[in-house]
CSV table of N, CA and C in Angstrom, one decimal:
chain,number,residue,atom,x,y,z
A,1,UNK,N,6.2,8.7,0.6
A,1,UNK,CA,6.2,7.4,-0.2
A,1,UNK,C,4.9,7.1,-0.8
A,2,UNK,N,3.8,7.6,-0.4
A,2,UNK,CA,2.5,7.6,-0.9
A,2,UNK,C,2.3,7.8,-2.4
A,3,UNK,N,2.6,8.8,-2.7
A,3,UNK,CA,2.9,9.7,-3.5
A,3,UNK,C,3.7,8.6,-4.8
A,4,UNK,N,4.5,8.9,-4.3
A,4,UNK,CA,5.3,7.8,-5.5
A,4,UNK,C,4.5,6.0,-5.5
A,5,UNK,N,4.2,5.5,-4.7
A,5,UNK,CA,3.7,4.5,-4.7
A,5,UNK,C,2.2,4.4,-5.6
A,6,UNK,N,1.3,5.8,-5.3
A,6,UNK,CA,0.3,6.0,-6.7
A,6,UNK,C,0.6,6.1,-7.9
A,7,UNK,N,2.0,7.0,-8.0
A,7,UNK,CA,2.3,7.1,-9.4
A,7,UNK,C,2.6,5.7,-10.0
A,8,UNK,N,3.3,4.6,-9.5
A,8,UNK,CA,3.9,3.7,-10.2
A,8,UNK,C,2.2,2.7,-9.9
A,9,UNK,N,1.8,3.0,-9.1
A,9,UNK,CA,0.1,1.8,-9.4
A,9,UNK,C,-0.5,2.3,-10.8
A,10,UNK,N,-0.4,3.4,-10.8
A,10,UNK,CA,-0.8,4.1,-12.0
A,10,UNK,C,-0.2,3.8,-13.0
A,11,UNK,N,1.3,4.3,-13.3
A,11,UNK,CA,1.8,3.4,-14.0
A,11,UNK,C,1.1,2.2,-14.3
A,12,UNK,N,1.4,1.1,-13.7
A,12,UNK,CA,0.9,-0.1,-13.9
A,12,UNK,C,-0.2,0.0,-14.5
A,13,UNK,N,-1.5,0.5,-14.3
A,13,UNK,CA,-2.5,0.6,-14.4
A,13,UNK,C,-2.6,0.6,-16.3
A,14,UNK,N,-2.1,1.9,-16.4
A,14,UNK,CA,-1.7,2.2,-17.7
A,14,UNK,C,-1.1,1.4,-18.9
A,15,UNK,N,-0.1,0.5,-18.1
A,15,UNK,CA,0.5,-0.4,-19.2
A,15,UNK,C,-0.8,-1.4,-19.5
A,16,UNK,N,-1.5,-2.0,-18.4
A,16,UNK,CA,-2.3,-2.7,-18.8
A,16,UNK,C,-3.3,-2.2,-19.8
A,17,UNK,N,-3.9,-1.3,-19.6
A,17,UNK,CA,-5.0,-0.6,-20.3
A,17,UNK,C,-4.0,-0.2,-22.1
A,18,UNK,N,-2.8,0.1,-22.0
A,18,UNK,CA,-2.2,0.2,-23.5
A,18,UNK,C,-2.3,-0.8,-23.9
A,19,UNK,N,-1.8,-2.0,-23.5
A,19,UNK,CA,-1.5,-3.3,-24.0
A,19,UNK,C,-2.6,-3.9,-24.3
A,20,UNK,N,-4.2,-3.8,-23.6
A,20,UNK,CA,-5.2,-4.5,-24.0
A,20,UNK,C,-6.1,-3.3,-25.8
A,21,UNK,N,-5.7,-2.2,-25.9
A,21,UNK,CA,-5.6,-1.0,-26.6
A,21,UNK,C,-4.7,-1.5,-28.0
A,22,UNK,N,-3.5,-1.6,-27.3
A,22,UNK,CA,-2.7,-2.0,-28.8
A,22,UNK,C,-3.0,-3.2,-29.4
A,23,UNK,N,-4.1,-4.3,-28.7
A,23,UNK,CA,-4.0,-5.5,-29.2
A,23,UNK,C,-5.3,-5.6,-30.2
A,24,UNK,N,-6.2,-4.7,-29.7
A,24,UNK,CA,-7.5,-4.2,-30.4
A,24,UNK,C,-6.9,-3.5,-31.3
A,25,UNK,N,-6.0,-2.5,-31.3
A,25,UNK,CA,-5.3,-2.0,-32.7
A,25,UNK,C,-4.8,-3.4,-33.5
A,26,UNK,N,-4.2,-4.0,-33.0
A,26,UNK,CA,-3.6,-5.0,-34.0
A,26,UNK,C,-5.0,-6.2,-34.8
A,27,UNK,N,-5.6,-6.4,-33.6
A,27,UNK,CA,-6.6,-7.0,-34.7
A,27,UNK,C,-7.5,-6.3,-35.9
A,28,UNK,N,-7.7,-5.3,-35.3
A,28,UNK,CA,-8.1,-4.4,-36.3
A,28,UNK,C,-7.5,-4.4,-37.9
A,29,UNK,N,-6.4,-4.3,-37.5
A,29,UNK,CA,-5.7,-4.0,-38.2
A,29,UNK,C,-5.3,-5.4,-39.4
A,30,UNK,N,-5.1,-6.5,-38.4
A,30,UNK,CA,-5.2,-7.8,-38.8
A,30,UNK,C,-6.6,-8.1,-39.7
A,31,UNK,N,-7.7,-7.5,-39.5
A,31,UNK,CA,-9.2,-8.0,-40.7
A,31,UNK,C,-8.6,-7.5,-41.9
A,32,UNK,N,-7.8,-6.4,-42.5
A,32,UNK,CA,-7.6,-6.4,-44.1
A,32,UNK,C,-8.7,-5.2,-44.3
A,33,UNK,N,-10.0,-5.1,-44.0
A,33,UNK,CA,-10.6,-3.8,-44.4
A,33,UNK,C,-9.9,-2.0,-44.0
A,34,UNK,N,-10.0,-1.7,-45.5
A,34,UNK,CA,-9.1,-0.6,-45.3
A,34,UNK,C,-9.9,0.6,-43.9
A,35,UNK,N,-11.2,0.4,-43.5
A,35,UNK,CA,-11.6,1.4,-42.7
A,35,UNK,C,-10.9,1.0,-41.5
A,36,UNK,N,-11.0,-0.5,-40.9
A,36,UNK,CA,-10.4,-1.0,-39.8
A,36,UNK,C,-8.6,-0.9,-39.9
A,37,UNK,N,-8.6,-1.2,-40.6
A,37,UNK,CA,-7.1,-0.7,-40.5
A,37,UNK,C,-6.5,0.5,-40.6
A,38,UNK,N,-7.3,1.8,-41.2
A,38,UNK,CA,-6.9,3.3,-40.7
A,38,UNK,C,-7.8,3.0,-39.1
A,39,UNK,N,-8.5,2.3,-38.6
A,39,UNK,CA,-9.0,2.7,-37.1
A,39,UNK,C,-7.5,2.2,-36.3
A,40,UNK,N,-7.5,1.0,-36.4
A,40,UNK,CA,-6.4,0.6,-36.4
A,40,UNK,C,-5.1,1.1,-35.6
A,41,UNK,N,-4.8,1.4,-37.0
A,41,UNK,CA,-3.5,2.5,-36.5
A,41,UNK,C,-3.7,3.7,-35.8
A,42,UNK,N,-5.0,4.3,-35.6
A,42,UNK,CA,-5.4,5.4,-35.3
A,42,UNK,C,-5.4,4.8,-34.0
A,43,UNK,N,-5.9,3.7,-33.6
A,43,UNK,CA,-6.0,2.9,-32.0
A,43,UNK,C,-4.6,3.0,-31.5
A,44,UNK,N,-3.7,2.5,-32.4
A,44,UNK,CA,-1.9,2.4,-31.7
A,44,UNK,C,-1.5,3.3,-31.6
A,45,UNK,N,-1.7,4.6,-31.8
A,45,UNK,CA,-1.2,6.0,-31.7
A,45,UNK,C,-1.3,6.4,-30.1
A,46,UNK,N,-3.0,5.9,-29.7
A,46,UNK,CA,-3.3,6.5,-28.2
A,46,UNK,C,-2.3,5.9,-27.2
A,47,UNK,N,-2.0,4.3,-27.0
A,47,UNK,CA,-1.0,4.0,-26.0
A,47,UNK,C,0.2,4.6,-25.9
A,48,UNK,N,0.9,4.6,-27.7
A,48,UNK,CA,2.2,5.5,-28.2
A,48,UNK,C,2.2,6.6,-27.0
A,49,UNK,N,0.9,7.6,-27.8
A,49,UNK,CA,0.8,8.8,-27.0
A,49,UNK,C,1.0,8.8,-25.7
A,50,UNK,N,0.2,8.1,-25.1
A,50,UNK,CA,-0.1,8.1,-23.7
A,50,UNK,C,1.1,7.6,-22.9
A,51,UNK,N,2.0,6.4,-23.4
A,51,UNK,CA,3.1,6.3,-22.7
A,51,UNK,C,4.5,7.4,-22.5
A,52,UNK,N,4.5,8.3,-23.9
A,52,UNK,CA,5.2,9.1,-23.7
A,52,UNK,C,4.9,10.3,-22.7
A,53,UNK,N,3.7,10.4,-22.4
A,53,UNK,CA,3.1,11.6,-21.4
A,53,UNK,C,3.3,10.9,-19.9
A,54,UNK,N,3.0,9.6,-19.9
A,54,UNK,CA,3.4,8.8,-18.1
A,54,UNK,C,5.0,8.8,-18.4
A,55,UNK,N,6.2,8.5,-19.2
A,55,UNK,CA,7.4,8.2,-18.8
A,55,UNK,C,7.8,10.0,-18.5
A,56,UNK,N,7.4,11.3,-19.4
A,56,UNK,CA,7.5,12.3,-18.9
A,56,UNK,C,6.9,12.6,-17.8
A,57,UNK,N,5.9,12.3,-17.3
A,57,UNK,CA,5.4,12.8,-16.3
A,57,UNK,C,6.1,12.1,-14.8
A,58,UNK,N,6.8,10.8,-15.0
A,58,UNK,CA,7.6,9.7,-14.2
A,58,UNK,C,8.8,10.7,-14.1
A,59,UNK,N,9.6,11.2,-15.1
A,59,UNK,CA,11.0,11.7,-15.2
A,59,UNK,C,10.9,13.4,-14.1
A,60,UNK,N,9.7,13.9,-14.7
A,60,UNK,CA,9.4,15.1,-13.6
A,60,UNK,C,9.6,14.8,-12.7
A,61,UNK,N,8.5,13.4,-11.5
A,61,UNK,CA,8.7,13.4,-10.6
A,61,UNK,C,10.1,13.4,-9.7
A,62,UNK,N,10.3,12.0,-11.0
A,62,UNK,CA,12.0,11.4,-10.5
A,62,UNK,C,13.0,12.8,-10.1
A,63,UNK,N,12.9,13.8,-10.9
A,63,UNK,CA,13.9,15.1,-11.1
A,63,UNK,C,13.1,15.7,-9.9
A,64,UNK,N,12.3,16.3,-9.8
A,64,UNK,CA,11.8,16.6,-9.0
A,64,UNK,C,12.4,16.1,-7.4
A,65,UNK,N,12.2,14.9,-6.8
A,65,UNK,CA,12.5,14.4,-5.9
A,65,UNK,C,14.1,14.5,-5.9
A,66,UNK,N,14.9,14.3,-6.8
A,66,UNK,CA,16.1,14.7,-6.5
A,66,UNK,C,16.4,15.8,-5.9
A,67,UNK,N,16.1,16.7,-6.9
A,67,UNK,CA,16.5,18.6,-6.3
A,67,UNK,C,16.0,18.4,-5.1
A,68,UNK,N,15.0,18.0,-4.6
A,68,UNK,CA,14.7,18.0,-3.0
A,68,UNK,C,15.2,17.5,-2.1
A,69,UNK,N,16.1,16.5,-2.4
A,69,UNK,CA,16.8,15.9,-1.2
A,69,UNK,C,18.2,16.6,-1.8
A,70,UNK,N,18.7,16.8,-2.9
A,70,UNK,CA,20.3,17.5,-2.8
A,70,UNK,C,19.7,18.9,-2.0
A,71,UNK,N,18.8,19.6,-2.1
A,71,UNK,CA,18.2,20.9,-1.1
A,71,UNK,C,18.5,20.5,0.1
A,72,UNK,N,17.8,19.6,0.3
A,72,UNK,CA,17.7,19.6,2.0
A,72,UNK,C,18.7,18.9,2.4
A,73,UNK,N,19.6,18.3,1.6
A,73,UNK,CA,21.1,17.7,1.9
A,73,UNK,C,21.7,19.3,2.5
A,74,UNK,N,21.7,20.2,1.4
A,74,UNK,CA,22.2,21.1,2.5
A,74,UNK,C,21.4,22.0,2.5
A,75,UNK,N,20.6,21.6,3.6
A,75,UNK,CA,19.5,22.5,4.0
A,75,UNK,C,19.0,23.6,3.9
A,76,UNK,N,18.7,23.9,2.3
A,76,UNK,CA,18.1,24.7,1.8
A,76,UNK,C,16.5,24.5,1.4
A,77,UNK,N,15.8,23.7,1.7
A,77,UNK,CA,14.4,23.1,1.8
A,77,UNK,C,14.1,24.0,2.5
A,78,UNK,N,12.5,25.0,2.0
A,78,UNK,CA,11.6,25.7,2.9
A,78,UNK,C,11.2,24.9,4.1
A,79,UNK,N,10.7,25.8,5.0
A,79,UNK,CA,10.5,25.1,5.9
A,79,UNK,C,8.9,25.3,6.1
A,80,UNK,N,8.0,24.4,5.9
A,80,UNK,CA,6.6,23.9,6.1
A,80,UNK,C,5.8,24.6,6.9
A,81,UNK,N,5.8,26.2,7.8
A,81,UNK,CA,5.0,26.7,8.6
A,81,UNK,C,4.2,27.3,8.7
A,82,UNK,N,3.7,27.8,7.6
A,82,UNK,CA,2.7,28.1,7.1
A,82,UNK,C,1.8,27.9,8.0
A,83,UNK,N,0.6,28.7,8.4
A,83,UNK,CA,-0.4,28.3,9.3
A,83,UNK,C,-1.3,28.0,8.6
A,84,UNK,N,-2.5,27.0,9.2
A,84,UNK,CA,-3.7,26.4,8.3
A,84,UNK,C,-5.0,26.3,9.3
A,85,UNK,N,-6.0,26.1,7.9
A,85,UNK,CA,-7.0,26.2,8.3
A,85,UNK,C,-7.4,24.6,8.9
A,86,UNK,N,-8.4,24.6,9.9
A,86,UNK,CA,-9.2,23.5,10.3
A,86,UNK,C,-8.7,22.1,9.4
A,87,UNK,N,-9.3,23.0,7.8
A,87,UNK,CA,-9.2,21.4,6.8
A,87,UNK,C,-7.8,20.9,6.8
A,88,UNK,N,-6.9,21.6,7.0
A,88,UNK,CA,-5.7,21.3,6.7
A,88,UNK,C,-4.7,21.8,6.0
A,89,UNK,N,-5.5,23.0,4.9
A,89,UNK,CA,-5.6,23.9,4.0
A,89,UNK,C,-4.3,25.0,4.1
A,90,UNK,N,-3.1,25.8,3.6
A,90,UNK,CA,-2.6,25.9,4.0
A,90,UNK,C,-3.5,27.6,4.1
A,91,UNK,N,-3.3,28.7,4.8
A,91,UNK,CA,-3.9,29.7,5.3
A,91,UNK,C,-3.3,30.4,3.5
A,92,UNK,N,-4.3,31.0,3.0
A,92,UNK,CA,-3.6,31.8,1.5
A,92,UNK,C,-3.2,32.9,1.5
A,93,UNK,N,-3.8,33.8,3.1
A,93,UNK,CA,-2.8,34.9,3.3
A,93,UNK,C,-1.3,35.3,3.5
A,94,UNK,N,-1.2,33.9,4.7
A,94,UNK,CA,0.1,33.2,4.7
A,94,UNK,C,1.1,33.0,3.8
A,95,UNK,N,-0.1,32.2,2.8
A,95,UNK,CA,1.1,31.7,1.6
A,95,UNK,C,1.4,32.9,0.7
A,96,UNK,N,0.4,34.0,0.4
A,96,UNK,CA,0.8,34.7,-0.4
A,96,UNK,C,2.2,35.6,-0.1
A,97,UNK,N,2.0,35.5,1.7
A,97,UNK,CA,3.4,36.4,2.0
A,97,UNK,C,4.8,36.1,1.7
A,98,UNK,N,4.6,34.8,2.3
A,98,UNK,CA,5.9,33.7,1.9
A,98,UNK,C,6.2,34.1,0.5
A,99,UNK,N,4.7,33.5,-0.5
A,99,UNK,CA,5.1,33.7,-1.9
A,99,UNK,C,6.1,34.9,-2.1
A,100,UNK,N,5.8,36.0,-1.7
A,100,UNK,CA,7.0,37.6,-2.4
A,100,UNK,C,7.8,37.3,-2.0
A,101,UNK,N,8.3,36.9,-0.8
A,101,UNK,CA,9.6,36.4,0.1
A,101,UNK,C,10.5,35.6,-0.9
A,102,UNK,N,9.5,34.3,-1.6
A,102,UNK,CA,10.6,33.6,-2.6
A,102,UNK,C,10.4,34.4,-3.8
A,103,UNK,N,9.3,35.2,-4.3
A,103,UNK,CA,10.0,35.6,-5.5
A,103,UNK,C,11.0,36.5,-5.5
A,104,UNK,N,11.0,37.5,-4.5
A,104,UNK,CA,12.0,38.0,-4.4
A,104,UNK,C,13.5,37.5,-4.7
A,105,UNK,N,13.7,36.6,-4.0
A,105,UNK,CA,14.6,35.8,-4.2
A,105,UNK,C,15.0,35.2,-5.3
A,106,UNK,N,13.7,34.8,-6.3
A,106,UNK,CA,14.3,34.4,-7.7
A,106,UNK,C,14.3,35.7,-8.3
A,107,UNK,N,14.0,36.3,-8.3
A,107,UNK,CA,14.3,37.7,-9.3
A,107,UNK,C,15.4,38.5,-9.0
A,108,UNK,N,16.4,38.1,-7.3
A,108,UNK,CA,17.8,38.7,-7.1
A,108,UNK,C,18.4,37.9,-7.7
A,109,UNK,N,18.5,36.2,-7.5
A,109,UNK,CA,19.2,34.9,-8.4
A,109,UNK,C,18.5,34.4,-9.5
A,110,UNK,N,18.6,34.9,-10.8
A,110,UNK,CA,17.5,34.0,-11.9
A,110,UNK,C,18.1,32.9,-12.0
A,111,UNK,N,19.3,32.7,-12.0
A,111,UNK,CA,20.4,31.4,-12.4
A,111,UNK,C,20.4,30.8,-11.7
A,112,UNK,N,19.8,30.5,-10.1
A,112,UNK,CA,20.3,29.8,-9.1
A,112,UNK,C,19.2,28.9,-9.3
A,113,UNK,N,19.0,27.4,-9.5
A,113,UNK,CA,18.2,26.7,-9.0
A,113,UNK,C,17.4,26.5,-8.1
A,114,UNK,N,18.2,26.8,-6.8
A,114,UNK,CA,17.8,27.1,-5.3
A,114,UNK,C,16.5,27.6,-5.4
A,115,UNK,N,16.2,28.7,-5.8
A,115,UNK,CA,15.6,29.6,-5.5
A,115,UNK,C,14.4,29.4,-6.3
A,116,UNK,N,14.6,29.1,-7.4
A,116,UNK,CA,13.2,28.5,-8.5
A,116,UNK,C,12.7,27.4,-7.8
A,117,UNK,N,13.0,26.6,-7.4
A,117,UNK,CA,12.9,25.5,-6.4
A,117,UNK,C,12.0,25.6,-5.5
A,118,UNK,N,12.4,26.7,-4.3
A,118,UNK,CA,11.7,27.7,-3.6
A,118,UNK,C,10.3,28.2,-3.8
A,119,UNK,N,10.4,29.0,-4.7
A,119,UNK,CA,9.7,29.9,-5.6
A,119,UNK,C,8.1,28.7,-6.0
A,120,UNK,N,8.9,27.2,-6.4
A,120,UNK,CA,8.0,26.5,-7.1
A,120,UNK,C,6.8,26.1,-5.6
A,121,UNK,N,7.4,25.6,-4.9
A,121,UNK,CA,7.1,25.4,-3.3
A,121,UNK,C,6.0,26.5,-2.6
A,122,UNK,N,6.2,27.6,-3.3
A,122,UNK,CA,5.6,28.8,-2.7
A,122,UNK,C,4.4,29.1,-3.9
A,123,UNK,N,4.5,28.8,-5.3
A,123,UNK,CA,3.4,28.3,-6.0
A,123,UNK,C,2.5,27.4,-5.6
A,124,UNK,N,3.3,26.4,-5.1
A,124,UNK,CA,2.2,25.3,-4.9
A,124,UNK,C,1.6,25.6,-3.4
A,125,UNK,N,1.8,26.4,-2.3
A,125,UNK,CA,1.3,26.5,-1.2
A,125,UNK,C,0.4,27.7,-1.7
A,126,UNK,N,0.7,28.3,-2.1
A,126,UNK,CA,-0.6,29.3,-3.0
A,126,UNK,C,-1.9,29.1,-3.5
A,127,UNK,N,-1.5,27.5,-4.0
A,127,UNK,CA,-2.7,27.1,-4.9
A,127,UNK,C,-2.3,27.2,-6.0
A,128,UNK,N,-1.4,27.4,-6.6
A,128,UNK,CA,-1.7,28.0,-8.2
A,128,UNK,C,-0.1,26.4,-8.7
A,129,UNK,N,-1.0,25.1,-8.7
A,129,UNK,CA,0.0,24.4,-9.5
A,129,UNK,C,0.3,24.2,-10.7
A,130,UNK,N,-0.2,25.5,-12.0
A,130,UNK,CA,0.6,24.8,-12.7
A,130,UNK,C,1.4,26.1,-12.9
A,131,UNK,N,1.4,27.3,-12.2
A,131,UNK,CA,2.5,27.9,-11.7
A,131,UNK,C,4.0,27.0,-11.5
A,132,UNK,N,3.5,26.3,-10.2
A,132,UNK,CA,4.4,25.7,-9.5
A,132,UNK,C,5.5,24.3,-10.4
A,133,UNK,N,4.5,24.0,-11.2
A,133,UNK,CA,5.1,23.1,-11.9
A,133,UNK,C,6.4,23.7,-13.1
A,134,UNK,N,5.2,24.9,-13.6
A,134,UNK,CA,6.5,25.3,-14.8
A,134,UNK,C,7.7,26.0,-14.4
A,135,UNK,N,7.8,26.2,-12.8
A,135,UNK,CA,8.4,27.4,-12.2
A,135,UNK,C,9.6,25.8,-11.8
A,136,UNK,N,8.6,24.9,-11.6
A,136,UNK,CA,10.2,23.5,-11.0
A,136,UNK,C,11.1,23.2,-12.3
A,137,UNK,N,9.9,23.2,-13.5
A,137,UNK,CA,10.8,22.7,-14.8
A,137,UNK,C,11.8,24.0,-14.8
A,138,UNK,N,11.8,25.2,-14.5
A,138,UNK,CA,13.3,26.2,-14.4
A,138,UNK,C,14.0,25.6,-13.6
A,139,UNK,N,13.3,25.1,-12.3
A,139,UNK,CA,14.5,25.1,-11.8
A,139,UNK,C,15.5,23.6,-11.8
A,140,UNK,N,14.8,22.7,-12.6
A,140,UNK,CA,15.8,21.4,-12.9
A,140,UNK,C,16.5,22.1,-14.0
A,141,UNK,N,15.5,22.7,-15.2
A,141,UNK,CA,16.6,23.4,-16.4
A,141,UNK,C,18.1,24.0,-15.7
A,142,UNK,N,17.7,25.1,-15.0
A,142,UNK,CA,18.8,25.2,-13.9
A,142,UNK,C,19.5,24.8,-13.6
A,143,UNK,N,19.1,23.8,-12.7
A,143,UNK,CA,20.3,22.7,-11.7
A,143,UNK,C,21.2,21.6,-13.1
A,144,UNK,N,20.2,21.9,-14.3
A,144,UNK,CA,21.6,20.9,-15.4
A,144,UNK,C,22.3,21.4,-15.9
A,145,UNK,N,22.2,22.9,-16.0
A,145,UNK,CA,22.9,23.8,-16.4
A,145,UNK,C,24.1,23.9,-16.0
A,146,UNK,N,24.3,24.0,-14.6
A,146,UNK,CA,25.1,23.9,-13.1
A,146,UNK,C,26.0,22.9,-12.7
């Protein structure tokens, strides 16, 4: 719950910071000088921008957290054993093993969600997240497919 409870403070955070952004665009824009008014609009582009990258980055999580609980609905969720270091760290020898284990598995099922899901899980205990992330966008592509 941590986790989601940052993202939406965040969120928040963000709406404020556009809205004091787009109002500075609007005045801008409101003086009538043609330089302030290309700043202007060049100002309302960044909230534009930036909201579409937080409601995508919101829809990942949201997708995200689904596949995980219909997984572990029927308990197909890895299971967390991985051994670790002191810090907390997960061991990378460890994870690298695991990792073949699930690629394996996505390279017998390319079509199964399951398994990219997996696979993404075994990215992210590796270290390598933006592996892990493009490996989950397969596996939602997947699961809508399905």
């Amino acid at each position: 719950m941590t986790a989601k409870r940052v993202a939406i403070g965040l969120a928040v955070v963000f709406v404020a910071y556009a809205v004091l952004l787009g109002w500075r665009g609007v005045l801008l824009i409101g003086t009538g000088d043609p330089v302030a008014v290309i700043l202007g609009v060049a100002v309302l582009v960044i909230p534009v921008l930036g909201a579409y990258l937080v409601w995508r980055e919101l829809q990942f999580g949201r997708r995200t957290e689904a596949l995980a609980r219909e997984l572990e609905a029927a308990g197909g969720l890895p299971v967390d054993d991985l051994p670790r270091r002191p810090s907390g760290r997960i061991d990378r020898a460890a994870a690298d093993a695991a990792f073949e284990k699930y690629k394996a598995e996505a390279e017998a099922a390319p079509d199964d969600w399951r398994v990219w899901f997996r696979l993404s899980t075994a990215y992210d205990a590796a270290g390598d997240r933006k592996r892990a992330r493009s490996t989950m966008r397969t596996a939602i592509a997947h699961h809508d497919r399905s």
